[in-house]
Amino acid sequence: MYRYFLLLLICISMPSSAIFIRHDIDESQYLADINDFKFLATLYDFGVHGSLIHPQWVVTAAHAVICLSQGSTIRVGDKTAQVSNIYISKNYDSKGEHDIALIKLQSPLIDVPHIKLYTLDDEENMNVWILGAGSSGNGLSKKSTNQKKLLLAENKITETTNSDIYFIFDKGLNAEPLEGASGNGDSGGPAFIYIDNDFYLLGISSRTGSWFKGTGEYGVKEVYTRISTHIEWIEGVLNGSSLERAGLAESISVPNTLSKSRQLDLFCNGNGS
């Protein structure tokens, strides 16, 4: 039943989920190498991401795990890993807030560097990097094609709430040199900074917050789940007992018996995240 609830919520989150870039900057300036960002997890062949925050744990968006189950194979950097359990925040709601989930891997990835969690509450006006390999386009054409190229863009956080961080896809003088926004296929992807040779995760790609602007359109408001206000939940799941975890999250720890559902099959096999 809970997966059907997720299927409903994904319709809310899906439009904002690879990277849209400035129309006046060549795409080659945005190209990134996965070897520089080995913490990046890719959940499906068509994209959708997460971030390795511990050798055995990946954090992503709650709506991004709809097609995963125990035994599913994901990629983390240039490695493959199998899913053991999935934990979805019980605070994830119909507005798309608290869009966060944790994926426990069957075995720790000892030799893969993980990203650190940003714990301070000073994110507003901070410049962040966003990363993804789903669909791509530019803010002028608004057209999206799934090229599966890893792109790295930047933006500035304009607003924060208890659940989320926000930024606007700007153009012209208001834009950052490598201004960008998320596109379809980048749900769960990271918003991060790089300080003193360490990556810090600030947000998780969730959805758009604009009524009259579409995905990848200049002026669209991007919404990322805020890491600093979910630290207690993350640590509770990572370090808690089974009973404690049950109080914090819905667990999907068995093979996906709903995969026989025609509705879910069509969605997952149709690359819908």
PDB file of C-alpha atoms in Angstrom:
ATOM      1  CA  MET A   1       0.000   0.000   0.000  1.00  0.00           C
ATOM      2  CA  TYR A   2       2.794   2.399   0.867  1.00  0.00           C
ATOM      3  CA  ARG A   3       4.293   1.994  -2.620  1.00  0.00           C
ATOM      4  CA  TYR A   4       1.006   3.174  -4.124  1.00  0.00           C
ATOM      5  CA  PHE A   5       1.223   6.243  -1.898  1.00  0.00           C
ATOM      6  CA  LEU A   6       4.734   6.813  -3.269  1.00  0.00           C
ATOM      7  CA  LEU A   7       3.470   6.354  -6.801  1.00  0.00           C
ATOM      8  CA  LEU A   8       0.960   9.139  -6.170  1.00  0.00           C
ATOM      9  CA  LEU A   9       3.560  11.423  -4.633  1.00  0.00           C
ATOM     10  CA  ILE A  10       6.032  10.868  -7.453  1.00  0.00           C
ATOM     11  CA  CYS A  11       3.579  12.582  -9.778  1.00  0.00           C
ATOM     12  CA  ILE A  12       4.068  15.684  -7.630  1.00  0.00           C
ATOM     13  CA  SER A  13       7.860  15.406  -7.441  1.00  0.00           C
ATOM     14  CA  MET A  14       8.678  14.030 -10.872  1.00  0.00           C
ATOM     15  CA  PRO A  15       8.648  17.293 -12.899  1.00  0.00           C
ATOM     16  CA  SER A  16      11.618  18.749 -11.041  1.00  0.00           C
ATOM     17  CA  SER A  17      13.741  15.891 -10.795  1.00  0.00           C
ATOM     18  CA  ALA A  18      19.504  15.826 -15.226  1.00  0.00           C
ATOM     19  CA  ILE A  19      20.800  19.216 -15.474  1.00  0.00           C
ATOM     20  CA  PHE A  20      19.502  22.185 -17.449  1.00  0.00           C
ATOM     21  CA  ILE A  21      22.182  24.711 -18.340  1.00  0.00           C
ATOM     22  CA  ARG A  22      22.536  28.276 -19.590  1.00  0.00           C
ATOM     23  CA  HIS A  23      21.714  28.691 -23.279  1.00  0.00           C
ATOM     24  CA  ASP A  24      24.731  30.983 -23.751  1.00  0.00           C
ATOM     25  CA  ILE A  25      27.380  28.625 -22.290  1.00  0.00           C
ATOM     26  CA  ASP A  26      28.569  25.573 -24.226  1.00  0.00           C
ATOM     27  CA  GLU A  27      27.651  22.235 -22.656  1.00  0.00           C
ATOM     28  CA  SER A  28      31.323  21.202 -22.715  1.00  0.00           C
ATOM     29  CA  GLN A  29      31.904  23.631 -19.827  1.00  0.00           C
ATOM     30  CA  TYR A  30      29.485  21.637 -17.672  1.00  0.00           C
ATOM     31  CA  LEU A  31      30.841  18.137 -18.352  1.00  0.00           C
ATOM     32  CA  ALA A  32      31.992  16.230 -15.250  1.00  0.00           C
ATOM     33  CA  ASP A  33      33.933  13.011 -14.597  1.00  0.00           C
ATOM     34  CA  ILE A  34      32.427  10.427 -12.242  1.00  0.00           C
ATOM     35  CA  ASN A  35      35.934   9.697 -10.942  1.00  0.00           C
ATOM     36  CA  ASP A  36      35.860  13.145  -9.310  1.00  0.00           C
ATOM     37  CA  PHE A  37      32.514  12.443  -7.625  1.00  0.00           C
ATOM     38  CA  LYS A  38      32.631   8.789  -6.602  1.00  0.00           C
ATOM     39  CA  PHE A  39      30.050   9.395  -3.865  1.00  0.00           C
ATOM     40  CA  LEU A  40      27.366   9.820  -6.550  1.00  0.00           C
ATOM     41  CA  ALA A  41      24.943   6.889  -6.720  1.00  0.00           C
ATOM     42  CA  THR A  42      22.795   6.143  -9.776  1.00  0.00           C
ATOM     43  CA  LEU A  43      19.707   4.100  -8.986  1.00  0.00           C
ATOM     44  CA  TYR A  44      18.460   3.162 -12.458  1.00  0.00           C
ATOM     45  CA  ASP A  45      19.770   2.849 -16.020  1.00  0.00           C
ATOM     46  CA  PHE A  46      17.999   6.077 -16.980  1.00  0.00           C
ATOM     47  CA  GLY A  47      19.328   8.129 -14.085  1.00  0.00           C
ATOM     48  CA  VAL A  48      17.974   9.144 -10.651  1.00  0.00           C
ATOM     49  CA  HIS A  49      20.608   9.622  -7.999  1.00  0.00           C
ATOM     50  CA  GLY A  50      21.674   9.457  -4.391  1.00  0.00           C
ATOM     51  CA  SER A  51      24.819  10.144  -2.381  1.00  0.00           C
ATOM     52  CA  LEU A  52      27.018   7.742  -0.422  1.00  0.00           C
ATOM     53  CA  ILE A  53      27.193   9.200   3.117  1.00  0.00           C
ATOM     54  CA  HIS A  54      28.639   6.108   4.842  1.00  0.00           C
ATOM     55  CA  PRO A  55      30.323   3.000   3.401  1.00  0.00           C
ATOM     56  CA  GLN A  56      27.009   1.138   3.631  1.00  0.00           C
ATOM     57  CA  TRP A  57      24.402   3.913   3.269  1.00  0.00           C
ATOM     58  CA  VAL A  58      23.082   6.063   0.407  1.00  0.00           C
ATOM     59  CA  VAL A  59      20.747   9.019   0.953  1.00  0.00           C
ATOM     60  CA  THR A  60      18.261   9.954  -1.768  1.00  0.00           C
ATOM     61  CA  ALA A  61      14.755  11.333  -2.279  1.00  0.00           C
ATOM     62  CA  ALA A  62      11.852   9.268  -0.938  1.00  0.00           C
ATOM     63  CA  HIS A  63      10.015   9.426  -4.263  1.00  0.00           C
ATOM     64  CA  ALA A  64      13.133   8.124  -6.061  1.00  0.00           C
ATOM     65  CA  VAL A  65      13.064   4.639  -4.497  1.00  0.00           C
ATOM     66  CA  ILE A  66       9.688   3.572  -5.906  1.00  0.00           C
ATOM     67  CA  CYS A  67      11.236   0.994  -8.263  1.00  0.00           C
ATOM     68  CA  LEU A  68      13.852  -0.384  -5.855  1.00  0.00           C
ATOM     69  CA  SER A  69      13.583  -3.430  -3.629  1.00  0.00           C
ATOM     70  CA  GLN A  70      15.812  -5.816  -1.714  1.00  0.00           C
ATOM     71  CA  GLY A  71      18.475  -7.177  -4.072  1.00  0.00           C
ATOM     72  CA  SER A  72      18.208  -4.355  -6.614  1.00  0.00           C
ATOM     73  CA  THR A  73      21.563  -3.329  -8.109  1.00  0.00           C
ATOM     74  CA  ILE A  74      22.630   0.319  -8.085  1.00  0.00           C
ATOM     75  CA  ARG A  75      25.855   2.074  -9.058  1.00  0.00           C
ATOM     76  CA  VAL A  76      27.980   4.113  -6.662  1.00  0.00           C
ATOM     77  CA  GLY A  77      30.733   5.907  -8.540  1.00  0.00           C
ATOM     78  CA  ASP A  78      32.188   3.226 -10.799  1.00  0.00           C
ATOM     79  CA  LYS A  79      31.145   0.361  -8.492  1.00  0.00           C
ATOM     80  CA  THR A  80      27.972  -1.713  -8.289  1.00  0.00           C
ATOM     81  CA  ALA A  81      26.179  -2.501  -5.043  1.00  0.00           C
ATOM     82  CA  GLN A  82      23.088  -4.444  -3.986  1.00  0.00           C
ATOM     83  CA  VAL A  83      20.257  -3.018  -1.904  1.00  0.00           C
ATOM     84  CA  SER A  84      19.604  -4.555   1.513  1.00  0.00           C
ATOM     85  CA  ASN A  85      16.936  -2.268   3.001  1.00  0.00           C
ATOM     86  CA  ILE A  86      15.197   0.996   2.160  1.00  0.00           C
ATOM     87  CA  TYR A  87      13.977   3.448   4.802  1.00  0.00           C
ATOM     88  CA  ILE A  88      11.555   6.240   3.871  1.00  0.00           C
ATOM     89  CA  SER A  89      10.866   9.155   6.211  1.00  0.00           C
ATOM     90  CA  LYS A  90       7.481   8.907   7.899  1.00  0.00           C
ATOM     91  CA  ASN A  91       7.250  12.701   7.589  1.00  0.00           C
ATOM     92  CA  TYR A  92       7.192  12.547   3.785  1.00  0.00           C
ATOM     93  CA  ASP A  93       3.856  14.139   2.920  1.00  0.00           C
ATOM     94  CA  SER A  94       1.474  14.966   0.099  1.00  0.00           C
ATOM     95  CA  LYS A  95       3.119  18.382  -0.409  1.00  0.00           C
ATOM     96  CA  GLY A  96       6.403  16.634  -1.161  1.00  0.00           C
ATOM     97  CA  GLU A  97       8.087  17.898   2.004  1.00  0.00           C
ATOM     98  CA  HIS A  98      10.621  15.757   3.891  1.00  0.00           C
ATOM     99  CA  ASP A  99      11.363  13.937   0.634  1.00  0.00           C
ATOM    100  CA  ILE A 100      14.167  11.775   1.968  1.00  0.00           C
ATOM    101  CA  ALA A 101      15.074   8.079   2.118  1.00  0.00           C
ATOM    102  CA  LEU A 102      18.057   5.972   3.077  1.00  0.00           C
ATOM    103  CA  ILE A 103      19.254   2.906   1.205  1.00  0.00           C
ATOM    104  CA  LYS A 104      21.285   0.350   3.144  1.00  0.00           C
ATOM    105  CA  LEU A 105      23.678  -1.667   0.998  1.00  0.00           C
ATOM    106  CA  GLN A 106      24.253  -5.382   1.473  1.00  0.00           C
ATOM    107  CA  SER A 107      28.011  -4.829   1.852  1.00  0.00           C
ATOM    108  CA  PRO A 108      30.017  -1.699   2.721  1.00  0.00           C
ATOM    109  CA  LEU A 109      31.961   0.036  -0.048  1.00  0.00           C
ATOM    110  CA  ILE A 110      35.162   0.439   1.902  1.00  0.00           C
ATOM    111  CA  ASP A 111      37.229   1.857  -0.954  1.00  0.00           C
ATOM    112  CA  VAL A 112      34.682   4.435  -2.168  1.00  0.00           C
ATOM    113  CA  PRO A 113      34.927   7.937  -0.646  1.00  0.00           C
ATOM    114  CA  HIS A 114      31.666   9.227   0.808  1.00  0.00           C
ATOM    115  CA  ILE A 115      30.304  12.756   1.087  1.00  0.00           C
ATOM    116  CA  LYS A 116      29.977  14.435   4.484  1.00  0.00           C
ATOM    117  CA  LEU A 117      26.714  15.867   5.792  1.00  0.00           C
ATOM    118  CA  TYR A 118      26.392  19.633   6.215  1.00  0.00           C
ATOM    119  CA  THR A 119      25.093  20.305   9.727  1.00  0.00           C
ATOM    120  CA  LEU A 120      25.045  24.122  10.015  1.00  0.00           C
ATOM    121  CA  ASP A 121      21.952  26.276   9.440  1.00  0.00           C
ATOM    122  CA  ASP A 122      23.606  29.033   7.375  1.00  0.00           C
ATOM    123  CA  GLU A 123      22.750  27.742   3.891  1.00  0.00           C
ATOM    124  CA  GLU A 124      20.862  30.832   2.697  1.00  0.00           C
ATOM    125  CA  ASN A 125      22.815  32.815   0.033  1.00  0.00           C
ATOM    126  CA  MET A 126      25.362  30.017  -0.232  1.00  0.00           C
ATOM    127  CA  ASN A 127      26.545  28.868  -3.671  1.00  0.00           C
ATOM    128  CA  VAL A 128      26.181  25.138  -4.255  1.00  0.00           C
ATOM    129  CA  TRP A 129      27.055  22.646  -6.974  1.00  0.00           C
ATOM    130  CA  ILE A 130      24.459  20.279  -8.434  1.00  0.00           C
ATOM    131  CA  LEU A 131      25.238  17.085 -10.320  1.00  0.00           C
ATOM    132  CA  GLY A 132      23.293  14.695 -12.504  1.00  0.00           C
ATOM    133  CA  ALA A 133      23.200  12.471 -15.581  1.00  0.00           C
ATOM    134  CA  GLY A 134      19.547  12.305 -16.554  1.00  0.00           C
ATOM    135  CA  SER A 135      17.919  14.458 -19.208  1.00  0.00           C
ATOM    136  CA  SER A 136      19.486  17.754 -20.231  1.00  0.00           C
ATOM    137  CA  GLY A 137      18.600  20.957 -22.038  1.00  0.00           C
ATOM    138  CA  ASN A 138      18.905  24.715 -21.610  1.00  0.00           C
ATOM    139  CA  GLY A 139      16.753  27.386 -20.033  1.00  0.00           C
ATOM    140  CA  LEU A 140      15.786  28.967 -23.331  1.00  0.00           C
ATOM    141  CA  SER A 141      14.680  25.937 -25.337  1.00  0.00           C
ATOM    142  CA  LYS A 142      13.286  24.061 -22.307  1.00  0.00           C
ATOM    143  CA  LYS A 143      13.714  20.907 -24.394  1.00  0.00           C
ATOM    144  CA  SER A 144      14.943  17.829 -22.583  1.00  0.00           C
ATOM    145  CA  THR A 145      16.872  14.897 -24.006  1.00  0.00           C
ATOM    146  CA  ASN A 146      18.224  11.957 -22.034  1.00  0.00           C
ATOM    147  CA  GLN A 147      21.905  11.953 -22.983  1.00  0.00           C
ATOM    148  CA  LYS A 148      23.228  10.262 -19.836  1.00  0.00           C
ATOM    149  CA  LYS A 149      26.095  12.754 -19.690  1.00  0.00           C
ATOM    150  CA  LEU A 150      27.252  13.708 -16.214  1.00  0.00           C
ATOM    151  CA  LEU A 151      26.881  17.473 -15.854  1.00  0.00           C
ATOM    152  CA  LEU A 152      27.983  19.783 -13.030  1.00  0.00           C
ATOM    153  CA  ALA A 153      26.291  23.150 -12.534  1.00  0.00           C
ATOM    154  CA  GLU A 154      25.999  25.782  -9.811  1.00  0.00           C
ATOM    155  CA  ASN A 155      23.313  27.900  -8.204  1.00  0.00           C
ATOM    156  CA  LYS A 156      22.704  30.059  -5.137  1.00  0.00           C
ATOM    157  CA  ILE A 157      20.358  29.162  -2.280  1.00  0.00           C
ATOM    158  CA  THR A 158      17.746  31.899  -1.942  1.00  0.00           C
ATOM    159  CA  GLU A 159      15.506  30.511   0.793  1.00  0.00           C
ATOM    160  CA  THR A 160      15.328  27.789   3.430  1.00  0.00           C
ATOM    161  CA  THR A 161      12.540  26.130   5.419  1.00  0.00           C
ATOM    162  CA  ASN A 162      12.511  23.368   8.003  1.00  0.00           C
ATOM    163  CA  SER A 163      12.098  20.858   5.183  1.00  0.00           C
ATOM    164  CA  ASP A 164      13.823  22.347   2.149  1.00  0.00           C
ATOM    165  CA  ILE A 165      16.289  24.675   0.446  1.00  0.00           C
ATOM    166  CA  TYR A 166      15.354  26.684  -2.653  1.00  0.00           C
ATOM    167  CA  PHE A 167      17.112  28.310  -5.584  1.00  0.00           C
ATOM    168  CA  ILE A 168      16.051  29.964  -8.839  1.00  0.00           C
ATOM    169  CA  PHE A 169      17.280  29.103 -12.345  1.00  0.00           C
ATOM    170  CA  ASP A 170      18.433  32.592 -13.387  1.00  0.00           C
ATOM    171  CA  LYS A 171      19.764  34.017 -16.648  1.00  0.00           C
ATOM    172  CA  GLY A 172      21.832  37.008 -17.724  1.00  0.00           C
ATOM    173  CA  LEU A 173      23.475  39.167 -15.051  1.00  0.00           C
ATOM    174  CA  ASN A 174      21.679  37.314 -12.246  1.00  0.00           C
ATOM    175  CA  ALA A 175      23.099  33.935 -13.267  1.00  0.00           C
ATOM    176  CA  GLU A 176      26.161  32.180 -11.925  1.00  0.00           C
ATOM    177  CA  PRO A 177      28.936  31.447 -14.478  1.00  0.00           C
ATOM    178  CA  LEU A 178      27.774  27.817 -14.710  1.00  0.00           C
ATOM    179  CA  GLU A 179      24.149  28.377 -13.666  1.00  0.00           C
ATOM    180  CA  GLY A 180      21.966  25.305 -13.838  1.00  0.00           C
ATOM    181  CA  ALA A 181      18.874  23.495 -12.589  1.00  0.00           C
ATOM    182  CA  SER A 182      17.686  19.897 -12.285  1.00  0.00           C
ATOM    183  CA  GLY A 183      15.869  18.074 -15.069  1.00  0.00           C
ATOM    184  CA  ASN A 184      13.922  14.839 -15.369  1.00  0.00           C
ATOM    185  CA  GLY A 185      16.085  11.929 -14.244  1.00  0.00           C
ATOM    186  CA  ASP A 186      18.031  13.757 -11.529  1.00  0.00           C
ATOM    187  CA  SER A 187      15.732  13.209  -8.567  1.00  0.00           C
ATOM    188  CA  GLY A 188      17.695  12.428  -5.424  1.00  0.00           C
ATOM    189  CA  GLY A 189      20.826  14.110  -6.790  1.00  0.00           C
ATOM    190  CA  PRO A 190      23.060  16.203  -4.543  1.00  0.00           C
ATOM    191  CA  ALA A 191      23.466  19.912  -3.900  1.00  0.00           C
ATOM    192  CA  PHE A 192      26.912  20.206  -2.333  1.00  0.00           C
ATOM    193  CA  ILE A 193      29.922  22.362  -1.555  1.00  0.00           C
ATOM    194  CA  TYR A 194      33.655  21.636  -1.490  1.00  0.00           C
ATOM    195  CA  ILE A 195      35.648  22.869   1.518  1.00  0.00           C
ATOM    196  CA  ASP A 196      39.195  21.942   2.562  1.00  0.00           C
ATOM    197  CA  ASN A 197      39.342  18.912   0.242  1.00  0.00           C
ATOM    198  CA  ASP A 198      36.004  17.531   1.441  1.00  0.00           C
ATOM    199  CA  PHE A 199      32.555  17.414  -0.157  1.00  0.00           C
ATOM    200  CA  TYR A 200      29.578  18.392   2.021  1.00  0.00           C
ATOM    201  CA  LEU A 201      25.984  17.514   1.150  1.00  0.00           C
ATOM    202  CA  LEU A 202      23.432  20.314   1.652  1.00  0.00           C
ATOM    203  CA  GLY A 203      20.417  19.090  -0.277  1.00  0.00           C
ATOM    204  CA  ILE A 204      18.676  16.341  -2.266  1.00  0.00           C
ATOM    205  CA  SER A 205      16.869  17.081  -5.535  1.00  0.00           C
ATOM    206  CA  SER A 206      13.139  16.843  -4.845  1.00  0.00           C
ATOM    207  CA  ARG A 207      10.768  18.926  -7.007  1.00  0.00           C
ATOM    208  CA  THR A 208       9.913  22.351  -8.416  1.00  0.00           C
ATOM    209  CA  GLY A 209       8.157  25.033  -6.413  1.00  0.00           C
ATOM    210  CA  SER A 210       6.762  27.125  -9.285  1.00  0.00           C
ATOM    211  CA  TRP A 211       3.187  27.093 -10.533  1.00  0.00           C
ATOM    212  CA  PHE A 212       3.852  28.857 -13.819  1.00  0.00           C
ATOM    213  CA  LYS A 213       7.376  27.706 -14.686  1.00  0.00           C
ATOM    214  CA  GLY A 214       8.226  24.273 -16.060  1.00  0.00           C
ATOM    215  CA  THR A 215      11.219  22.056 -15.504  1.00  0.00           C
ATOM    216  CA  GLY A 216      14.374  23.612 -16.950  1.00  0.00           C
ATOM    217  CA  GLU A 217      12.719  26.960 -17.699  1.00  0.00           C
ATOM    218  CA  TYR A 218      14.449  30.172 -16.652  1.00  0.00           C
ATOM    219  CA  GLY A 219      12.829  31.432 -13.473  1.00  0.00           C
ATOM    220  CA  VAL A 220      11.778  28.027 -12.175  1.00  0.00           C
ATOM    221  CA  LYS A 221      12.183  27.528  -8.427  1.00  0.00           C
ATOM    222  CA  GLU A 222      14.104  24.380  -7.530  1.00  0.00           C
ATOM    223  CA  VAL A 223      13.357  22.561  -4.271  1.00  0.00           C
ATOM    224  CA  TYR A 224      15.919  20.329  -2.579  1.00  0.00           C
ATOM    225  CA  THR A 225      15.368  18.476   0.705  1.00  0.00           C
ATOM    226  CA  ARG A 226      17.463  20.219   3.363  1.00  0.00           C
ATOM    227  CA  ILE A 227      20.079  17.962   4.941  1.00  0.00           C
ATOM    228  CA  SER A 228      20.868  20.051   8.040  1.00  0.00           C
ATOM    229  CA  THR A 229      17.303  19.750   9.369  1.00  0.00           C
ATOM    230  CA  HIS A 230      17.204  15.998   8.742  1.00  0.00           C
ATOM    231  CA  ILE A 231      20.460  15.118  10.515  1.00  0.00           C
ATOM    232  CA  GLU A 232      18.661  13.672  13.533  1.00  0.00           C
ATOM    233  CA  TRP A 233      16.494  11.465  11.294  1.00  0.00           C
ATOM    234  CA  ILE A 234      19.494  10.278   9.259  1.00  0.00           C
ATOM    235  CA  GLU A 235      21.551   9.441  12.337  1.00  0.00           C
ATOM    236  CA  GLY A 236      18.554   7.761  13.963  1.00  0.00           C
ATOM    237  CA  VAL A 237      18.157   5.392  11.028  1.00  0.00           C
ATOM    238  CA  LEU A 238      21.883   4.771  10.607  1.00  0.00           C
ATOM    239  CA  ASN A 239      22.549   4.082  14.275  1.00  0.00           C
ATOM    240  CA  GLY A 240      19.184   3.000  15.673  1.00  0.00           C
ATOM    241  CA  SER A 241      17.864  -0.406  16.626  1.00  0.00           C
ATOM    242  CA  SER A 242      15.177  -2.069  14.540  1.00  0.00           C
ATOM    243  CA  LEU A 243      12.546  -0.717  16.921  1.00  0.00           C
ATOM    244  CA  GLU A 244      13.950   2.806  16.790  1.00  0.00           C
ATOM    245  CA  ARG A 245      14.129   2.710  13.001  1.00  0.00           C
ATOM    246  CA  ALA A 246      10.509   1.564  12.833  1.00  0.00           C
ATOM    247  CA  GLY A 247       9.494   4.727  14.667  1.00  0.00           C
ATOM    248  CA  LEU A 248      11.308   6.942  12.163  1.00  0.00           C
ATOM    249  CA  ALA A 249      10.810   5.313   8.792  1.00  0.00           C
ATOM    250  CA  GLU A 250       8.777   3.019   6.607  1.00  0.00           C
ATOM    251  CA  SER A 251      10.999   0.070   5.732  1.00  0.00           C
ATOM    252  CA  ILE A 252      10.985  -1.675   2.372  1.00  0.00           C
ATOM    253  CA  SER A 253      13.179  -4.651   3.192  1.00  0.00           C
ATOM    254  CA  VAL A 254      11.569  -7.481   1.238  1.00  0.00           C
ATOM    255  CA  PRO A 255      11.519  -8.220  -2.490  1.00  0.00           C
ATOM    256  CA  ASN A 256       9.028  -5.966  -4.259  1.00  0.00           C
ATOM    257  CA  THR A 257       5.863  -8.105  -4.353  1.00  0.00           C
ATOM    258  CA  LEU A 258       4.060  -5.186  -5.980  1.00  0.00           C
ATOM    259  CA  SER A 259       6.259  -5.573  -9.046  1.00  0.00           C
ATOM    260  CA  LYS A 260       3.496  -7.824 -10.393  1.00  0.00           C
ATOM    261  CA  SER A 261       1.190  -4.806 -10.386  1.00  0.00           C
ATOM    262  CA  ARG A 262       0.650  -3.663 -13.973  1.00  0.00           C
ATOM    263  CA  GLN A 263       0.545  -0.013 -12.885  1.00  0.00           C
ATOM    264  CA  LEU A 264       3.850  -0.196 -11.078  1.00  0.00           C
ATOM    265  CA  ASP A 265       5.461  -2.290 -13.808  1.00  0.00           C
ATOM    266  CA  LEU A 266       4.513   0.229 -16.459  1.00  0.00           C
ATOM    267  CA  PHE A 267       5.865   3.040 -14.368  1.00  0.00           C
ATOM    268  CA  CYS A 268       9.201   1.423 -13.464  1.00  0.00           C
ATOM    269  CA  ASN A 269       9.848  -0.186 -16.845  1.00  0.00           C
ATOM    270  CA  GLY A 270       8.873   3.041 -18.547  1.00  0.00           C
ATOM    271  CA  ASN A 271      11.722   4.955 -16.899  1.00  0.00           C
ATOM    272  CA  GLY A 272       9.325   7.248 -15.141  1.00  0.00           C
ATOM    273  CA  SER A 273      11.316   8.560 -12.160  1.00  0.00           C
TER     274      SER A 273
END
